[in-house]
mmCIF file of C-alpha atoms in Angstrom:
data_model
loop_
_atom_site.group_PDB
_atom_site.id
_atom_site.type_symbol
_atom_site.label_atom_id
_atom_site.label_comp_id
_atom_site.label_asym_id
_atom_site.label_seq_id
_atom_site.Cartn_x
_atom_site.Cartn_y
_atom_site.Cartn_z
ATOM 1 C CA GLU R 27 -12.975 21.906 17.508
ATOM 2 C CA THR R 28 -9.733 21.521 15.573
ATOM 3 C CA PHE R 29 -8.385 24.712 17.136
ATOM 4 C CA ARG R 30 -9.277 23.374 20.644
ATOM 5 C CA HIS R 31 -7.458 20.066 20.017
ATOM 6 C CA ALA R 32 -4.406 21.930 18.773
ATOM 7 C CA ILE R 33 -4.292 24.058 21.928
ATOM 8 C CA GLU R 34 -4.689 20.982 24.146
ATOM 9 C CA GLY R 35 -1.855 19.293 22.259
ATOM 10 C CA TRP R 36 0.476 22.257 22.768
ATOM 11 C CA PHE R 37 -0.208 22.295 26.512
ATOM 12 C CA ALA R 38 0.127 18.506 26.714
ATOM 13 C CA ASP R 39 3.563 18.722 25.122
ATOM 14 C CA GLY R 40 4.581 21.359 27.653
ATOM 15 C CA SER R 41 4.844 24.040 24.975
ATOM 16 C CA MET R 42 2.932 26.573 27.060
ATOM 17 C CA VAL R 43 5.042 29.564 25.954
ATOM 18 C CA ALA R 44 4.541 28.739 22.266
ATOM 19 C CA ALA R 45 0.797 28.387 22.810
ATOM 20 C CA GLU R 46 0.613 31.717 24.606
ATOM 21 C CA ASN R 47 2.516 33.425 21.790
ATOM 22 C CA VAL R 48 0.149 31.992 19.170
ATOM 23 C CA LEU R 49 -2.900 33.100 21.147
ATOM 24 C CA ILE R 50 -1.488 36.590 21.627
ATOM 25 C CA ALA R 51 -0.725 36.884 17.907
ATOM 26 C CA PHE R 52 -4.191 35.567 16.992
ATOM 27 C CA PHE R 53 -6.103 37.973 19.235
ATOM 28 C CA THR R 54 -3.850 40.867 18.217
ATOM 29 C CA ILE R 55 -4.740 40.276 14.567
ATOM 30 C CA VAL R 56 -8.441 40.109 15.456
ATOM 31 C CA ILE R 57 -8.315 43.315 17.522
ATOM 32 C CA VAL R 58 -6.335 45.239 14.888
ATOM 33 C CA GLY R 59 -8.722 44.035 12.171
ATOM 34 C CA CYS R 60 -11.794 45.090 14.156
ATOM 35 C CA ALA R 61 -10.219 48.454 15.001
ATOM 36 C CA THR R 62 -9.349 49.068 11.351
ATOM 37 C CA LEU R 63 -12.874 48.191 10.231
ATOM 38 C CA LEU R 64 -14.413 50.415 12.908
ATOM 39 C CA TYR R 65 -12.087 53.282 11.942
ATOM 40 C CA LYS R 66 -13.110 53.017 8.298
ATOM 41 C CA VAL R 67 -16.803 52.963 9.198
ATOM 42 C CA LEU R 68 -16.532 55.987 11.481
ATOM 43 C CA THR R 69 -14.318 58.073 9.191
ATOM 44 C CA THR R 70 -16.035 57.422 5.857
ATOM 45 C CA PRO R 71 -18.276 60.434 5.158
ATOM 46 C CA ASP R 72 -21.771 60.256 3.737
ATOM 47 C CA LEU R 73 -21.582 61.149 0.061
ATOM 48 C CA PRO R 74 -24.254 62.340 -2.357
ATOM 49 C CA ASP R 75 -25.465 59.821 -4.927
ATOM 50 C CA GLY R 76 -22.926 59.405 -7.706
ATOM 51 C CA ALA R 77 -20.089 61.046 -5.770
ATOM 52 C CA LYS R 78 -16.907 59.220 -4.878
ATOM 53 C CA LEU R 79 -13.846 59.887 -2.769
ATOM 54 C CA PRO R 80 -10.370 60.428 -4.275
ATOM 55 C CA PRO R 81 -8.176 57.322 -4.538
ATOM 56 C CA VAL R 82 -6.132 56.511 -1.443
ATOM 57 C CA VAL R 83 -2.399 56.018 -1.913
ATOM 58 C CA SER R 84 -1.184 52.538 -1.050
ATOM 59 C CA THR R 85 2.518 51.794 -1.158
ATOM 60 C CA GLY R 86 4.993 49.661 0.734
ATOM 61 C CA LEU R 87 3.916 48.395 4.133
ATOM 62 C CA PRO R 88 0.182 48.513 4.922
ATOM 63 C CA VAL R 89 -0.762 51.666 6.887
ATOM 64 C CA PHE R 90 2.879 52.646 7.460
ATOM 65 C CA GLY R 91 4.074 52.642 3.831
ATOM 66 C CA PRO R 92 2.662 56.012 2.696
ATOM 67 C CA VAL R 93 3.689 57.662 5.968
ATOM 68 C CA LEU R 94 7.284 56.447 5.772
ATOM 69 C CA ALA R 95 7.552 57.513 2.120
ATOM 70 C CA PHE R 96 6.220 60.996 2.978
ATOM 71 C CA LEU R 97 8.549 61.436 5.954
ATOM 72 C CA LYS R 98 11.548 60.346 3.889
ATOM 73 C CA ASN R 99 10.905 62.656 0.930
ATOM 74 C CA PRO R 100 7.572 64.544 0.775
ATOM 75 C CA LEU R 101 8.030 65.910 -2.753
ATOM 76 C CA GLU R 102 9.034 62.542 -4.168
ATOM 77 C CA ALA R 103 6.130 60.808 -2.387
ATOM 78 C CA VAL R 104 3.608 63.286 -3.778
ATOM 79 C CA ASP R 105 5.130 63.157 -7.274
ATOM 80 C CA ASN R 106 5.014 59.337 -7.313
ATOM 81 C CA ALA R 107 1.419 59.370 -6.104
ATOM 82 C CA ARG R 108 0.441 61.846 -8.813
ATOM 83 C CA LYS R 109 1.969 59.653 -11.516
ATOM 84 C CA GLU R 110 0.004 56.636 -10.293
ATOM 85 C CA TYR R 111 -3.283 58.144 -9.110
ATOM 86 C CA GLY R 112 -3.685 61.400 -11.051
ATOM 87 C CA ASP R 113 -4.027 65.004 -9.897
ATOM 88 C CA VAL R 114 -6.338 64.301 -6.935
ATOM 89 C CA PHE R 115 -5.527 61.682 -4.317
ATOM 90 C CA THR R 116 -5.429 61.124 -0.565
ATOM 91 C CA ILE R 117 -2.514 60.068 1.601
ATOM 92 C CA ASN R 118 -3.577 58.628 4.947
ATOM 93 C CA MET R 119 -1.006 59.542 7.567
ATOM 94 C CA PHE R 120 -2.246 57.952 10.768
ATOM 95 C CA HIS R 121 -4.671 60.510 12.254
ATOM 96 C CA ILE R 122 -4.450 62.878 9.270
ATOM 97 C CA LYS R 123 -6.095 62.397 5.889
ATOM 98 C CA SER R 124 -4.345 64.683 3.402
ATOM 99 C CA THR R 125 -6.026 65.109 0.020
ATOM 100 C CA PHE R 126 -3.793 66.695 -2.615
ATOM 101 C CA LEU R 127 -5.162 68.846 -5.454
ATOM 102 C CA ILE R 128 -2.470 69.300 -8.108
ATOM 103 C CA GLY R 129 -2.656 71.260 -11.346
ATOM 104 C CA SER R 130 -4.780 74.160 -12.570
ATOM 105 C CA LYS R 131 -8.007 72.176 -12.896
ATOM 106 C CA ALA R 132 -7.827 70.828 -9.350
ATOM 107 C CA HIS R 133 -6.707 74.216 -8.041
ATOM 108 C CA LYS R 134 -9.742 75.842 -9.665
ATOM 109 C CA ALA R 135 -12.071 73.703 -7.562
ATOM 110 C CA PHE R 136 -10.220 74.704 -4.398
ATOM 111 C CA PHE R 137 -9.880 78.443 -4.991
ATOM 112 C CA GLU R 138 -13.453 78.881 -6.186
ATOM 113 C CA ALA R 139 -14.875 77.174 -3.099
ATOM 114 C CA MET R 140 -15.885 79.217 -0.062
ATOM 115 C CA ASP R 141 -13.780 78.973 3.083
ATOM 116 C CA ASP R 142 -16.795 77.517 4.860
ATOM 117 C CA HIS R 143 -16.549 74.476 2.554
ATOM 118 C CA LEU R 144 -12.817 74.145 1.938
ATOM 119 C CA ASP R 145 -11.033 75.807 4.835
ATOM 120 C CA GLN R 146 -7.236 76.026 4.936
ATOM 121 C CA ALA R 147 -7.037 75.820 8.731
ATOM 122 C CA PRO R 148 -7.259 72.016 9.134
ATOM 123 C CA CYS R 149 -4.397 71.596 6.641
ATOM 124 C CA TYR R 150 -2.148 74.002 8.501
ATOM 125 C CA ARG R 151 -2.732 72.995 12.115
ATOM 126 C CA PHE R 152 0.962 72.146 12.316
ATOM 127 C CA MET R 153 1.727 75.877 11.893
ATOM 128 C CA ILE R 154 -0.047 76.874 15.120
ATOM 129 C CA PRO R 155 3.147 76.527 17.224
ATOM 130 C CA VAL R 156 4.914 78.773 14.696
ATOM 131 C CA PHE R 157 2.341 81.599 14.575
ATOM 132 C CA GLY R 158 1.019 81.154 18.104
ATOM 133 C CA LYS R 159 -2.300 80.458 19.763
ATOM 134 C CA GLY R 160 -5.407 82.350 18.722
ATOM 135 C CA VAL R 161 -4.042 83.720 15.450
ATOM 136 C CA VAL R 162 -4.305 82.705 11.795
ATOM 137 C CA TYR R 163 -4.940 78.944 11.634
ATOM 138 C CA ASP R 164 -5.854 78.668 15.313
ATOM 139 C CA ALA R 165 -8.523 81.358 15.018
ATOM 140 C CA PRO R 166 -12.169 80.802 14.015
ATOM 141 C CA LEU R 167 -12.891 81.771 10.421
ATOM 142 C CA LYS R 168 -14.614 85.050 11.349
ATOM 143 C CA LYS R 169 -11.749 86.172 13.573
ATOM 144 C CA ARG R 170 -9.184 85.054 10.988
ATOM 145 C CA ARG R 171 -10.842 87.252 8.379
ATOM 146 C CA GLN R 172 -10.576 90.201 10.747
ATOM 147 C CA GLN R 173 -6.874 89.497 11.214
ATOM 148 C CA MET R 174 -6.339 89.319 7.450
ATOM 149 C CA ARG R 175 -8.105 92.659 6.979
ATOM 150 C CA PHE R 176 -5.843 94.145 9.625
ATOM 151 C CA LEU R 177 -2.782 92.973 7.689
ATOM 152 C CA GLY R 178 -4.273 94.313 4.475
ATOM 153 C CA GLY R 179 -3.211 97.847 5.415
ATOM 154 C CA SER R 180 0.380 97.000 4.503
ATOM 155 C CA LEU R 181 -0.751 95.766 1.080
ATOM 156 C CA ARG R 182 -2.709 98.820 -0.057
ATOM 157 C CA PRO R 183 -1.900 99.976 -3.613
ATOM 158 C CA SER R 184 -0.178 103.100 -2.278
ATOM 159 C CA GLU R 185 2.104 100.948 -0.109
ATOM 160 C CA LEU R 186 2.797 98.427 -2.866
ATOM 161 C CA ARG R 187 3.931 101.253 -5.167
ATOM 162 C CA ARG R 188 6.385 102.326 -2.492
ATOM 163 C CA TYR R 189 7.957 98.914 -1.868
ATOM 164 C CA PRO R 190 9.849 98.223 -5.161
ATOM 165 C CA GLY R 191 12.339 101.044 -4.560
ATOM 166 C CA ILE R 192 13.005 99.838 -1.012
ATOM 167 C CA ILE R 193 13.402 96.221 -2.143
ATOM 168 C CA ALA R 194 15.760 97.221 -4.987
ATOM 169 C CA LYS R 195 17.978 99.190 -2.596
ATOM 170 C CA GLU R 196 18.088 96.339 -0.075
ATOM 171 C CA ALA R 197 19.001 93.854 -2.826
ATOM 172 C CA ALA R 198 21.725 96.104 -4.249
ATOM 173 C CA ASP R 199 23.289 96.690 -0.821
ATOM 174 C CA PHE R 200 23.004 92.992 0.014
ATOM 175 C CA PHE R 201 24.871 91.760 -3.088
ATOM 176 C CA LYS R 202 27.358 94.647 -3.014
ATOM 177 C CA ALA R 203 28.773 93.189 0.189
ATOM 178 C CA TYR R 204 29.799 90.062 -1.747
ATOM 179 C CA GLY R 205 32.274 91.905 -3.942
ATOM 180 C CA ALA R 206 33.052 91.146 -7.585
ATOM 181 C CA SER R 207 33.541 87.405 -7.060
ATOM 182 C CA HIS R 208 31.912 85.395 -4.305
ATOM 183 C CA THR R 209 30.422 81.948 -3.755
ATOM 184 C CA LYS R 210 27.316 81.784 -1.572
ATOM 185 C CA ASP R 211 24.627 79.260 -0.705
ATOM 186 C CA LEU R 212 21.746 80.656 -2.760
ATOM 187 C CA LEU R 213 19.012 79.138 -0.582
ATOM 188 C CA HIS R 214 20.301 80.767 2.610
ATOM 189 C CA ALA R 215 21.228 83.988 0.834
ATOM 190 C CA MET R 216 17.716 84.439 -0.552
ATOM 191 C CA ALA R 217 16.240 83.650 2.868
ATOM 192 C CA ASP R 218 18.366 86.438 4.379
ATOM 193 C CA LEU R 219 17.408 88.839 1.595
ATOM 194 C CA THR R 220 13.712 88.043 2.026
ATOM 195 C CA ILE R 221 13.887 88.864 5.735
ATOM 196 C CA LEU R 222 15.781 92.063 4.944
ATOM 197 C CA THR R 223 13.187 93.267 2.443
ATOM 198 C CA ALA R 224 10.275 92.192 4.661
ATOM 199 C CA SER R 225 11.781 94.037 7.628
ATOM 200 C CA ALA R 226 12.292 97.178 5.552
ATOM 201 C CA THR R 227 8.788 97.181 4.034
ATOM 202 C CA LEU R 228 6.344 95.314 6.275
ATOM 203 C CA HIS R 229 7.905 95.405 9.742
ATOM 204 C CA GLY R 230 8.992 99.026 9.808
ATOM 205 C CA PRO R 231 12.259 101.007 9.787
ATOM 206 C CA GLU R 232 13.129 100.436 13.464
ATOM 207 C CA VAL R 233 12.953 96.663 12.974
ATOM 208 C CA ARG R 234 15.142 96.853 9.872
ATOM 209 C CA GLN R 235 17.717 99.202 11.377
ATOM 210 C CA HIS R 236 18.047 97.895 14.903
ATOM 211 C CA LEU R 237 16.459 94.444 15.202
ATOM 212 C CA TYR R 238 17.170 92.754 11.860
ATOM 213 C CA LYS R 239 19.736 90.310 13.291
ATOM 214 C CA ASP R 240 17.362 89.262 16.056
ATOM 215 C CA VAL R 241 14.467 88.798 13.620
ATOM 216 C CA SER R 242 16.671 86.847 11.209
ATOM 217 C CA ARG R 243 17.891 84.520 13.958
ATOM 218 C CA LEU R 244 14.365 83.903 15.270
ATOM 219 C CA PHE R 245 12.989 83.264 11.775
ATOM 220 C CA ALA R 246 15.744 80.710 11.183
ATOM 221 C CA GLU R 247 14.801 78.867 14.395
ATOM 222 C CA LEU R 248 11.125 78.902 13.460
ATOM 223 C CA ASP R 249 11.975 77.517 10.024
ATOM 224 C CA LYS R 250 14.012 74.670 11.540
ATOM 225 C CA GLY R 251 10.926 73.668 13.509
ATOM 226 C CA ILE R 252 8.934 72.922 10.346
ATOM 227 C CA SER R 253 9.563 69.468 8.900
ATOM 228 C CA PRO R 254 7.547 66.518 7.540
ATOM 229 C CA LEU R 255 7.518 65.148 11.085
ATOM 230 C CA SER R 256 5.992 68.432 12.291
ATOM 231 C CA ILE R 257 3.016 67.929 9.983
ATOM 232 C CA LEU R 258 2.126 64.694 11.763
ATOM 233 C CA PHE R 259 3.247 65.478 15.297
ATOM 234 C CA PRO R 260 3.769 69.248 15.723
ATOM 235 C CA TYR R 261 4.068 69.028 19.508
ATOM 236 C CA LEU R 262 6.549 66.158 19.664
ATOM 237 C CA PRO R 263 9.311 67.261 22.105
ATOM 238 C CA THR R 264 12.174 67.229 19.590
ATOM 239 C CA PRO R 265 15.139 69.661 19.746
ATOM 240 C CA ALA R 266 13.861 71.416 16.601
ATOM 241 C CA HIS R 267 10.389 71.883 18.106
ATOM 242 C CA ARG R 268 11.816 73.177 21.381
ATOM 243 C CA GLY R 269 13.899 75.686 19.401
ATOM 244 C CA ARG R 270 10.773 76.674 17.444
ATOM 245 C CA ASP R 271 8.783 77.264 20.634
ATOM 246 C CA LYS R 272 11.585 79.340 22.142
ATOM 247 C CA ALA R 273 11.840 81.400 18.946
ATOM 248 C CA ASN R 274 8.070 81.949 18.948
ATOM 249 C CA LYS R 275 8.258 83.416 22.447
ATOM 250 C CA GLY R 276 11.268 85.511 21.427
ATOM 251 C CA MET R 277 9.397 86.881 18.415
ATOM 252 C CA ILE R 278 6.388 87.776 20.579
ATOM 253 C CA ASP R 279 8.606 89.581 23.103
ATOM 254 C CA LEU R 280 10.456 91.451 20.346
ATOM 255 C CA PHE R 281 7.396 92.766 18.531
ATOM 256 C CA THR R 282 5.537 93.475 21.787
ATOM 257 C CA LYS R 283 8.370 95.843 22.669
ATOM 258 C CA VAL R 284 8.222 97.449 19.201
ATOM 259 C CA ILE R 285 4.446 97.992 19.470
ATOM 260 C CA ARG R 286 4.707 99.525 22.953
ATOM 261 C CA GLU R 287 7.428 101.913 21.806
ATOM 262 C CA ARG R 288 5.355 102.970 18.786
ATOM 263 C CA ARG R 289 2.308 103.626 20.955
ATOM 264 C CA ALA R 290 4.363 105.596 23.452
ATOM 265 C CA LYS R 291 5.826 107.680 20.629
ATOM 266 C CA GLN R 292 2.372 108.389 19.182
ATOM 267 C CA GLN R 293 1.053 109.425 22.589
ATOM 268 C CA ALA R 294 4.032 111.733 23.105
ATOM 269 C CA GLU R 295 3.371 113.340 19.701
ATOM 270 C CA GLY R 296 -0.319 113.667 20.512
ATOM 271 C CA LYS R 297 -1.487 111.386 17.707
#
C-alpha cells in the first residue's frame, strides 16, 4: 500500500521518468536475484552425506570480483586465494567453475583418481582451438587414450636414450651462435631452444632441417592466442585468437605435407 501511494505521488508530481527508473531498477534487482538463486539451485550437485564442496573465492565486486582479479593476474589471484582459503578452493568465472588443487596432498587425490572421475578435458576446453577439433581435449576419453598411445612410440625407452645426445648438440650449437658475450631474453631464447630440440627429436629430421622457421613462427602465434581471456572465452574474435586460428591451419597444412611425403617415400622404397 505504501509502495502504491509512493508511485501515485511520483506520477502526480509529474516525475514520470524518475518513477520509471525506480521501477526498472526494482524489477532488475528482483530478476537478477531470482536468476542467481535459480543458478545456484541448478548448479549445486548432490553430495554424499558428510561431504562438502570446496570454499568459493569471494573478493572485490560480487560475481565480477574473482573474474577481474584472475584476468588481471592469474598467478597472483590463485596465490591470494590459497593464502585465504587453503590448498583447495573454487573460483567461479561466469560459466566456468574452476576448482584448484594445490600442493602434494591435493595433487595426490587428483592423480590417483581415474579419468572417468576427474577428467582433464573440461579444464582444457580452451585449448581446443590450439590443437584442433577431434583431437586431445576435444576427443572422447576412449579416442583420446588411443591418440596418447599413438604418441607413445616417440617416448619408448630406446628413443629416450637417443634424445639426450641430440638435445645436447642442439643446445651447444644454439648458444655457440651467441658468441663469448651476449645479452638475450631468456624466456624467448628457451622457447626457441625447446622448439629446436622438439623438432630434432619428436618431429623428425626433415622438420628440423627445412621447416624449423615455419614451425617456430606458427608455435609463437599459437602461444599468443593463449591468455587468461582465452580460458573464459576461447572463441572471442580478438586479434590474438584470429592469429591462433590461422596458425592452427598453417600447422595442419605443414604437417599434412610432411606426412604425405613420408608415405610417398615409404611406398617408393617398398616399405
